[in-house]
Tab-separated table of C-alpha atoms in Angstrom:
chain	number	residue	atom	x	y	z
L	1311	UNK	CA	2.472	-72.658	-88.145
L	1312	UNK	CA	1.355	-76.494	-88.579
L	1313	UNK	CA	1.742	-78.832	-85.759
L	1314	UNK	CA	2.634	-82.642	-86.023
L	1315	UNK	CA	-0.488	-84.423	-86.158
L	1316	UNK	CA	-0.653	-88.121	-85.130
L	1317	UNK	CA	-3.172	-90.680	-85.742
L	1318	UNK	CA	-3.528	-93.185	-83.036
L	1319	UNK	CA	-5.990	-95.423	-80.909
L	1320	UNK	CA	-5.912	-95.681	-77.008
L	1321	UNK	CA	-4.201	-98.082	-75.202
L	1322	UNK	CA	-3.139	-99.205	-71.997
L	1323	UNK	CA	0.895	-98.386	-71.476
L	1324	UNK	CA	1.268	-100.782	-68.492
L	1325	UNK	CA	-0.095	-103.996	-70.016
L	1326	UNK	CA	1.973	-103.248	-73.148
L	1327	UNK	CA	4.997	-102.157	-70.946
L	1328	UNK	CA	5.322	-105.446	-69.045
L	1329	UNK	CA	5.474	-107.362	-72.121
L	1330	UNK	CA	8.896	-107.547	-73.817
L	1331	UNK	CA	8.205	-106.150	-77.470
L	1332	UNK	CA	10.375	-106.005	-80.922
L	1333	UNK	CA	9.813	-104.685	-83.923
L	1334	UNK	CA	11.513	-102.577	-86.711
L	1335	UNK	CA	11.014	-99.067	-88.687
L	1336	UNK	CA	12.362	-98.291	-92.147
L	1337	UNK	CA	12.252	-94.707	-92.974
L	1338	UNK	CA	12.750	-93.261	-96.195
L	1339	UNK	CA	13.830	-89.828	-97.325
L	1340	UNK	CA	12.556	-89.444	-100.824
L	1341	UNK	CA	13.750	-92.696	-102.665
L	1342	UNK	CA	16.450	-93.134	-100.462
L	1343	UNK	CA	16.391	-95.601	-97.465
L	1344	UNK	CA	18.274	-93.624	-94.155
L	1345	UNK	CA	17.208	-95.545	-91.268
L	1346	UNK	CA	16.779	-99.178	-90.422
L	1347	UNK	CA	15.827	-99.556	-86.694
L	1348	UNK	CA	15.125	-102.338	-84.751
L	1349	UNK	CA	13.805	-101.734	-81.210
L	1350	UNK	CA	13.177	-103.840	-77.911
L	1351	UNK	CA	10.696	-102.164	-75.240
L	1352	UNK	CA	9.954	-103.487	-71.604
L	1353	UNK	CA	9.166	-102.160	-68.477
L	1354	UNK	CA	10.903	-98.500	-68.549
L	1355	UNK	CA	13.731	-99.712	-71.104
L	1356	UNK	CA	14.382	-99.038	-74.601
L	1357	UNK	CA	16.646	-100.621	-76.567
L	1358	UNK	CA	18.012	-101.512	-79.925
L	1359	UNK	CA	20.092	-100.874	-82.985
L	1360	UNK	CA	19.640	-98.721	-86.143
L	1361	UNK	CA	21.462	-98.531	-89.333
L	1362	UNK	CA	22.158	-94.827	-90.091
L	1363	UNK	CA	23.007	-93.650	-93.673
L	1364	UNK	CA	23.769	-89.765	-92.877
L	1365	UNK	CA	26.095	-88.114	-91.973
L	1366	UNK	CA	27.825	-91.591	-93.049
L	1367	UNK	CA	27.039	-95.152	-92.940
L	1368	UNK	CA	26.832	-96.441	-89.490
L	1369	UNK	CA	25.121	-98.276	-86.727
L	1370	UNK	CA	23.707	-96.792	-83.742
L	1371	UNK	CA	23.404	-98.856	-80.723
L	1372	UNK	CA	21.025	-97.285	-78.364
L	1373	UNK	CA	20.003	-97.589	-74.763
L	1374	UNK	CA	17.095	-95.649	-72.842
L	1375	UNK	CA	16.225	-95.905	-69.656
L	1376	UNK	CA	13.266	-93.921	-68.125
L	1377	UNK	CA	12.173	-92.135	-64.803
L	1378	UNK	CA	8.608	-93.035	-63.276
L	1379	UNK	CA	7.031	-90.329	-65.180
L	1380	UNK	CA	8.444	-91.713	-68.303
L	1381	UNK	CA	11.090	-88.893	-68.818
L	1382	UNK	CA	14.548	-89.754	-69.901
L	1383	UNK	CA	16.622	-90.874	-66.932
L	1384	UNK	CA	19.624	-92.215	-69.161
L	1385	UNK	CA	20.638	-92.216	-72.820
L	1386	UNK	CA	23.528	-93.800	-74.698
L	1387	UNK	CA	24.072	-94.086	-78.242
L	1388	UNK	CA	27.790	-95.689	-79.413
L	1389	UNK	CA	28.287	-95.410	-83.345
L	1390	UNK	CA	29.863	-98.513	-84.914
L	1391	UNK	CA	31.133	-99.589	-88.396
L	1392	UNK	CA	28.290	-100.620	-90.418
L	1393	UNK	CA	30.412	-104.005	-91.412
L	1394	UNK	CA	31.415	-104.718	-88.151
L	1395	UNK	CA	28.890	-103.607	-85.283
L	1396	UNK	CA	31.379	-104.450	-82.348
L	1397	UNK	CA	33.987	-101.773	-83.614
L	1398	UNK	CA	33.686	-98.218	-82.901
L	1399	UNK	CA	33.003	-95.774	-85.986
L	1400	UNK	CA	32.990	-92.069	-84.628
L	1401	UNK	CA	32.512	-92.433	-80.589
L	1402	UNK	CA	29.751	-92.415	-78.524
L	1403	UNK	CA	27.231	-89.987	-76.845
L	1404	UNK	CA	24.371	-89.978	-74.413
L	1405	UNK	CA	22.963	-88.215	-71.460
L	1406	UNK	CA	22.080	-88.610	-68.034
L	1407	UNK	CA	19.381	-86.334	-66.332
L	1408	UNK	CA	18.797	-86.228	-62.549
L	1409	UNK	CA	18.424	-83.421	-59.630
L	1410	UNK	CA	16.836	-81.226	-62.350
L	1411	UNK	CA	20.133	-81.262	-64.350
L	1412	UNK	CA	20.651	-83.113	-67.405
L	1413	UNK	CA	24.240	-83.834	-68.724
L	1414	UNK	CA	25.074	-84.443	-71.951
L	1415	UNK	CA	28.567	-86.347	-72.643
L	1416	UNK	CA	30.188	-87.648	-75.391
L	1417	UNK	CA	33.821	-88.981	-76.810
L	1418	UNK	CA	34.785	-88.862	-80.253
L	1419	UNK	CA	38.036	-89.908	-82.322
L	1420	UNK	CA	39.996	-86.608	-81.799
L	1421	UNK	CA	38.910	-85.427	-78.494
L	1422	UNK	CA	41.368	-85.112	-75.983
L	1423	UNK	CA	39.073	-85.423	-73.040
L	1424	UNK	CA	35.229	-86.448	-73.060
L	1425	UNK	CA	32.875	-83.674	-73.745
L	1426	UNK	CA	30.462	-82.612	-71.017
L	1427	UNK	CA	27.537	-80.073	-71.437
L	1428	UNK	CA	25.304	-79.693	-68.457
L	1429	UNK	CA	21.659	-77.738	-68.680
L	1430	UNK	CA	19.375	-76.753	-66.109
L	1431	UNK	CA	16.247	-78.822	-67.035
L	1432	UNK	CA	13.818	-80.767	-64.710
L	1433	UNK	CA	13.444	-83.515	-67.658
L	1434	UNK	CA	14.084	-84.528	-71.175
L	1435	UNK	CA	11.619	-86.431	-73.236
L	1436	UNK	CA	13.070	-86.567	-76.799
L	1437	UNK	CA	16.177	-86.326	-78.578
L	1438	UNK	CA	16.768	-84.761	-82.010
L	1439	UNK	CA	19.706	-84.596	-84.531
L	1440	UNK	CA	20.592	-86.023	-88.014
L	1441	UNK	CA	18.568	-89.004	-87.316
L	1442	UNK	CA	16.112	-89.620	-84.272
L	1443	UNK	CA	15.188	-92.594	-82.572
L	1444	UNK	CA	11.903	-93.461	-84.105
L	1445	UNK	CA	10.870	-95.848	-81.043
L	1446	UNK	CA	11.527	-92.675	-78.784
L	1447	UNK	CA	8.274	-91.323	-80.624
L	1448	UNK	CA	6.056	-94.201	-79.829
L	1449	UNK	CA	7.246	-94.166	-76.256
L	1450	UNK	CA	6.315	-90.681	-75.649
L	1451	UNK	CA	2.723	-91.522	-77.571
L	1452	UNK	CA	1.955	-94.264	-74.880
L	1453	UNK	CA	2.933	-91.769	-72.236
L	1454	UNK	CA	0.197	-89.123	-72.797
L	1455	UNK	CA	-2.111	-92.123	-73.804
L	1456	UNK	CA	-1.630	-93.802	-70.056
L	1457	UNK	CA	-1.598	-90.755	-68.400
L	1458	UNK	CA	-5.361	-89.775	-69.321
L	1459	UNK	CA	-4.416	-86.303	-69.421
L	1460	UNK	CA	-5.165	-84.049	-72.493
L	1461	UNK	CA	-1.951	-82.407	-73.035
L	1462	UNK	CA	1.796	-84.267	-72.313
L	1463	UNK	CA	4.660	-81.163	-72.240
L	1464	UNK	CA	7.960	-82.375	-74.391
L	1465	UNK	CA	11.259	-81.242	-73.820
L	1466	UNK	CA	13.474	-82.245	-76.792
L	1467	UNK	CA	17.183	-81.404	-76.729
L	1468	UNK	CA	19.785	-81.399	-79.570
L	1469	UNK	CA	23.303	-80.837	-78.382
L	1470	UNK	CA	24.046	-78.106	-81.239
L	1471	UNK	CA	20.663	-76.046	-81.065
L	1472	UNK	CA	20.076	-76.673	-76.944
L	1473	UNK	CA	16.243	-77.524	-76.016
L	1474	UNK	CA	12.930	-77.183	-77.214
L	1475	UNK	CA	9.686	-76.942	-75.689
L	1476	UNK	CA	6.721	-79.085	-77.800
L	1477	UNK	CA	4.070	-80.993	-76.681
L	1478	UNK	CA	1.879	-84.126	-77.348
L	1479	UNK	CA	-1.729	-83.458	-77.261
L	1480	UNK	CA	-5.068	-85.131	-77.546
L	1481	UNK	CA	-6.943	-83.898	-80.819
L	1482	UNK	CA	-10.324	-84.745	-82.232
L	1483	UNK	CA	-11.509	-88.285	-83.757
L	1484	UNK	CA	-8.698	-90.277	-82.040
L	1485	UNK	CA	-5.598	-88.174	-82.962
L	1486	UNK	CA	-2.739	-86.853	-81.207
L	1487	UNK	CA	-0.996	-83.547	-82.046
L	1488	UNK	CA	2.739	-83.785	-81.794
L	1489	UNK	CA	5.193	-80.708	-81.708
L	1490	UNK	CA	5.212	-77.174	-82.220
L	1491	UNK	CA	6.894	-74.491	-84.577
L	1492	UNK	CA	10.505	-76.319	-84.456
L	1493	UNK	CA	8.865	-79.462	-85.167
L	1494	UNK	CA	6.129	-78.452	-87.897
L	1495	UNK	CA	3.615	-81.514	-88.177
L	1496	UNK	CA	3.764	-85.497	-88.708
L	1497	UNK	CA	1.015	-87.755	-89.362
L	1498	UNK	CA	1.296	-91.496	-87.685
L	1499	UNK	CA	-0.921	-94.346	-87.516
L	1500	UNK	CA	-1.131	-96.846	-84.896
L	1501	UNK	CA	-3.069	-100.208	-83.768
L	1502	UNK	CA	-5.443	-100.367	-80.873
L	1503	UNK	CA	-2.432	-100.834	-78.934
L	1504	UNK	CA	-0.485	-97.745	-80.106
L	1505	UNK	CA	1.896	-99.544	-81.752
L	1506	UNK	CA	3.125	-97.141	-84.716
L	1507	UNK	CA	2.370	-98.672	-87.993
L	1508	UNK	CA	3.333	-95.761	-90.122
L	1509	UNK	CA	4.851	-92.109	-89.912
L	1510	UNK	CA	4.214	-89.544	-92.662
L	1511	UNK	CA	6.785	-86.769	-91.764
L	1512	UNK	CA	6.498	-84.860	-95.197
L	1513	UNK	CA	6.818	-81.028	-94.459
L	1514	UNK	CA	8.857	-81.604	-91.315
L	1515	UNK	CA	12.390	-81.371	-90.216
L	1516	UNK	CA	12.442	-85.091	-90.698
L	1517	UNK	CA	11.178	-85.596	-94.058
L	1518	UNK	CA	10.705	-89.430	-93.913
L	1519	UNK	CA	8.106	-91.750	-94.804
L	1520	UNK	CA	8.349	-94.719	-92.150
L	1521	UNK	CA	6.914	-97.783	-92.060
L	1522	UNK	CA	6.470	-100.963	-89.395
L	1523	UNK	CA	8.348	-104.184	-89.673
L	1524	UNK	CA	8.716	-107.754	-88.315
L	1525	UNK	CA	12.179	-107.170	-86.643
L	1526	UNK	CA	14.962	-106.900	-89.008
L	1527	UNK	CA	18.748	-108.059	-88.395
L	1528	UNK	CA	20.247	-104.746	-88.547
L	1529	UNK	CA	23.892	-105.987	-88.631
L	1530	UNK	CA	22.971	-108.124	-92.001
L	1531	UNK	CA	20.829	-104.970	-93.557
L	1532	UNK	CA	23.961	-102.686	-92.833
L	1533	UNK	CA	26.389	-105.179	-94.377
L	1534	UNK	CA	24.518	-105.121	-97.598
L	1535	UNK	CA	23.130	-101.658	-97.911
L	1536	UNK	CA	26.860	-99.887	-96.840
L	1537	UNK	CA	27.884	-101.577	-100.341
L	1538	UNK	CA	25.480	-99.499	-102.429
L	1539	UNK	CA	25.657	-95.781	-103.077
L	1540	UNK	CA	26.375	-93.506	-100.044
L	1541	UNK	CA	23.944	-90.872	-98.934
L	1542	UNK	CA	26.525	-88.604	-96.956
L	1543	UNK	CA	24.917	-85.458	-96.009
L	1544	UNK	CA	21.546	-84.983	-97.390
L	1545	UNK	CA	21.752	-81.035	-97.787
L	1546	UNK	CA	25.109	-80.362	-98.303
L	1547	UNK	CA	26.680	-76.502	-97.506
L	1548	UNK	CA	27.575	-74.392	-100.073
L	1549	UNK	CA	29.074	-70.960	-99.904
L	1550	UNK	CA	28.902	-68.688	-103.650
L	1551	UNK	CA	30.199	-65.522	-104.296
L	1552	UNK	CA	28.716	-62.952	-107.014
L	1553	UNK	CA	31.025	-60.382	-108.365
L	1554	UNK	CA	29.903	-56.981	-108.813
L	1555	UNK	CA	32.725	-54.733	-110.093
L	1556	UNK	CA	34.983	-54.530	-107.043
L	1557	UNK	CA	32.333	-55.673	-104.655
L	1558	UNK	CA	31.131	-59.124	-103.952
L	1559	UNK	CA	27.807	-60.690	-102.531
L	1560	UNK	CA	28.412	-63.705	-100.331
L	1561	UNK	CA	25.750	-66.439	-99.797
L	1562	UNK	CA	26.124	-69.645	-97.576
L	1563	UNK	CA	23.253	-72.214	-97.447
L	1564	UNK	CA	22.179	-75.608	-97.502
L	1565	UNK	CA	21.582	-77.529	-100.925
L	1566	UNK	CA	18.785	-80.331	-100.513
L	1567	UNK	CA	18.228	-82.803	-103.437
L	1568	UNK	CA	14.441	-83.798	-104.679
L	1569	UNK	CA	15.033	-87.612	-104.216
L	1570	UNK	CA	12.019	-88.300	-105.914
L	1571	UNK	CA	9.968	-86.258	-103.965
L	1572	UNK	CA	7.112	-83.685	-104.166
L	1573	UNK	CA	8.922	-80.433	-103.506
L	1574	UNK	CA	6.527	-77.353	-103.449
L	1575	UNK	CA	3.206	-78.098	-101.867
L	1576	UNK	CA	4.922	-81.578	-100.800
L	1577	UNK	CA	7.923	-81.322	-98.373
L	1578	UNK	CA	8.270	-77.494	-98.815
L	1579	UNK	CA	4.227	-76.649	-98.132
L	1580	UNK	CA	2.626	-73.710	-99.825
L	1581	UNK	CA	1.971	-70.608	-97.746
L	1582	UNK	CA	4.331	-71.483	-95.104
L	1583	UNK	CA	7.631	-69.753	-94.021
L	1584	UNK	CA	10.507	-71.963	-95.234
L	1585	UNK	CA	14.120	-71.752	-94.411
L	1586	UNK	CA	14.999	-71.647	-97.941
L	1587	UNK	CA	17.478	-74.030	-97.926
L	1588	UNK	CA	18.699	-76.834	-94.850
L	1589	UNK	CA	20.500	-77.106	-91.985
L	1590	UNK	CA	21.650	-73.349	-90.676
L	1591	UNK	CA	20.149	-70.191	-91.836
L	1592	UNK	CA	20.759	-69.316	-95.207
L	1593	UNK	CA	22.941	-66.170	-94.933
L	1594	UNK	CA	23.611	-63.120	-97.077
L	1595	UNK	CA	26.342	-60.606	-96.977
L	1596	UNK	CA	25.546	-57.461	-98.916
L	1597	UNK	CA	28.515	-55.164	-99.542
L	1598	UNK	CA	26.115	-52.473	-100.605
L	1599	UNK	CA	22.463	-50.956	-100.194
L	1600	UNK	CA	19.874	-52.832	-102.881
L	1601	UNK	CA	16.788	-51.567	-103.776
L	1602	UNK	CA	13.494	-54.164	-104.403
L	1603	UNK	CA	10.943	-51.690	-106.061
L	1604	UNK	CA	10.550	-49.212	-103.338
L	1605	UNK	CA	11.994	-51.197	-100.585
L	1606	UNK	CA	15.799	-50.725	-99.599
L	1607	UNK	CA	17.893	-53.388	-97.917
L	1608	UNK	CA	21.273	-51.857	-96.485
L	1609	UNK	CA	24.293	-53.457	-96.757
L	1610	UNK	CA	25.220	-56.067	-94.082
L	1611	UNK	CA	24.712	-59.805	-93.299
L	1612	UNK	CA	21.155	-60.917	-93.189
L	1613	UNK	CA	19.263	-64.703	-92.578
L	1614	UNK	CA	17.172	-65.152	-95.996
L	1615	UNK	CA	13.666	-67.135	-95.976
L	1616	UNK	CA	10.582	-67.085	-97.999
L	1617	UNK	CA	7.287	-68.165	-98.292
L	1618	UNK	CA	6.271	-70.045	-101.190
L	1619	UNK	CA	2.906	-69.590	-102.874
L	1620	UNK	CA	1.207	-70.751	-106.240
L	1621	UNK	CA	2.089	-68.098	-108.569
L	1622	UNK	CA	4.092	-65.813	-106.159
L	1623	UNK	CA	6.551	-65.969	-103.525
L	1624	UNK	CA	7.589	-63.661	-100.636
L	1625	UNK	CA	11.544	-63.330	-100.252
L	1626	UNK	CA	12.433	-62.189	-96.700
L	1627	UNK	CA	15.700	-60.706	-95.223
L	1628	UNK	CA	15.876	-61.051	-91.702
L	1629	UNK	CA	18.551	-59.426	-88.966
L	1630	UNK	CA	18.756	-62.485	-86.729
L	1631	UNK	CA	21.630	-64.912	-87.788
L	1632	UNK	CA	21.398	-67.139	-84.990
L	1633	UNK	CA	18.073	-68.330	-84.253
L	1634	UNK	CA	17.532	-71.965	-85.799
L	1635	UNK	CA	15.740	-71.445	-89.051
L	1636	UNK	CA	12.573	-73.981	-88.838
L	1637	UNK	CA	11.311	-71.433	-85.840
L	1638	UNK	CA	12.417	-67.846	-87.185
L	1639	UNK	CA	12.153	-64.823	-84.953
L	1640	UNK	CA	9.894	-62.831	-87.131
L	1641	UNK	CA	10.066	-59.801	-85.061
L	1642	UNK	CA	13.632	-59.528	-86.890
L	1643	UNK	CA	11.973	-59.215	-90.293
L	1644	UNK	CA	13.518	-56.490	-91.859
L	1645	UNK	CA	11.929	-56.381	-95.400
L	1646	UNK	CA	9.344	-58.599	-97.266
L	1647	UNK	CA	9.997	-58.600	-101.180
L	1648	UNK	CA	7.524	-59.809	-103.643
L	1649	UNK	CA	8.792	-62.376	-105.671
L	1650	UNK	CA	7.889	-63.542	-109.231
L	1651	UNK	CA	7.317	-67.375	-110.556
L	1652	UNK	CA	7.911	-69.027	-113.555
L	1653	UNK	CA	8.521	-72.690	-114.586
L	1654	UNK	CA	12.537	-73.143	-115.777
L	1655	UNK	CA	13.788	-74.836	-118.988
L	1656	UNK	CA	15.047	-77.725	-116.993
L	1657	UNK	CA	14.094	-79.571	-113.845
L	1658	UNK	CA	16.741	-79.004	-111.056
L	1659	UNK	CA	17.391	-81.443	-108.936
L	1660	UNK	CA	19.284	-79.912	-106.053
L	1661	UNK	CA	18.215	-76.744	-104.704
L	1662	UNK	CA	19.901	-73.604	-106.350
L	1663	UNK	CA	20.377	-70.230	-105.291
L	1664	UNK	CA	21.631	-67.635	-108.106
L	1665	UNK	CA	22.329	-64.314	-108.540
L	1666	UNK	CA	22.165	-62.751	-112.109
L	1667	UNK	CA	24.530	-59.875	-112.149
L	1668	UNK	CA	23.177	-56.934	-114.617
L	1669	UNK	CA	24.581	-53.334	-115.260
L	1670	UNK	CA	23.170	-51.590	-112.558
L	1671	UNK	CA	21.790	-54.651	-110.080
L	1672	UNK	CA	20.767	-57.770	-110.610
L	1673	UNK	CA	18.396	-60.688	-110.086
L	1674	UNK	CA	17.936	-63.219	-107.193
L	1675	UNK	CA	16.806	-66.628	-108.156
L	1676	UNK	CA	15.641	-69.732	-106.176
L	1677	UNK	CA	15.457	-72.876	-108.678
L	1678	UNK	CA	14.295	-76.030	-107.648
L	1679	UNK	CA	12.406	-78.816	-109.394
L	1680	UNK	CA	10.221	-77.147	-111.855
L	1681	UNK	CA	9.794	-73.874	-109.999
L	1682	UNK	CA	11.939	-70.763	-110.116
L	1683	UNK	CA	11.230	-67.615	-108.177
L	1684	UNK	CA	13.053	-64.729	-108.882
L	1685	UNK	CA	13.374	-60.862	-107.855
L	1686	UNK	CA	15.222	-58.018	-109.597
L	1687	UNK	CA	17.002	-55.699	-107.704
L	1688	UNK	CA	19.062	-52.651	-108.502
L	1689	UNK	CA	22.529	-51.294	-106.608
L	1690	UNK	CA	21.851	-48.068	-104.256
L	1691	UNK	CA	24.831	-45.671	-104.731
L	1692	UNK	CA	25.629	-43.640	-102.071
């Protein structure tokens, strides 16, 4: 699996960190602007504001304080209304790391008491989630270059999926490689000082194109942009049913939009396993055995993955329903099914899984953009 690739040049962390620095990032998801972030970096502090467009429009006011080794000592993020950044929107979250324990805390509207989750980890280096703090990427690149080492272990945390071990590694030709199976890959260009100028995250869980800018007034940007069309949840969850007589096949999956992007061979790389949707694992519940060619898939619940290829696909039924789908447990693969490929009659803007019902079986179809992959099956009667 591909890893994040970061193109960056050497610099001195100490020389930069002692000087106050302010800049902004703009992140686009296809044709939609989804993050406008302005940050300040000084000594062992990183703080600022970001206008975040999903799952709802809000301003995130963030603050990081780091241990001497550069890992996170304290983190907080308060979510404020986009038209008034001093009025709480949905609540606050944060983390404190000390004595080999990192404690996640959150206060949300509707909670009777503060949410607390303790994790027995020695350090946390990166916060994941709907929308990451982009300047934290820059901070970790600075850590590796200052260390003089070849590799920097990175522990990423997301309170929904837990912790993940990734890394930041020096590659060839002035490059850094950032991530692991969970993060896929990203390409970042930077100045001689290591300040990020652009970020290409196509094919990663955060499919952003990020550009660097002079400081932007986030409050003014939020007031203006919140009056435009809403982004909402970028890949809404769908639950669909397909009736076969008295039985029903049930399917649950996330449905991402095209958003002006190149889909297959772009945000969904060829020849790599794909979650076949977005967010949580795509899940299918079969009320009976089905047969693809000579392969029988017994009735039951499965997660679905696929491997898109030019001219042909592979459909994968996996018995693990819990694993986060960007890093599937391939030892739990039950069946690998060949799929045919064709160009549909109409371009499909939103990813769609459909099952065509036939007399003795059906056809499962994956359709998005100008691609349709399909595989016929028959019902095995007992």
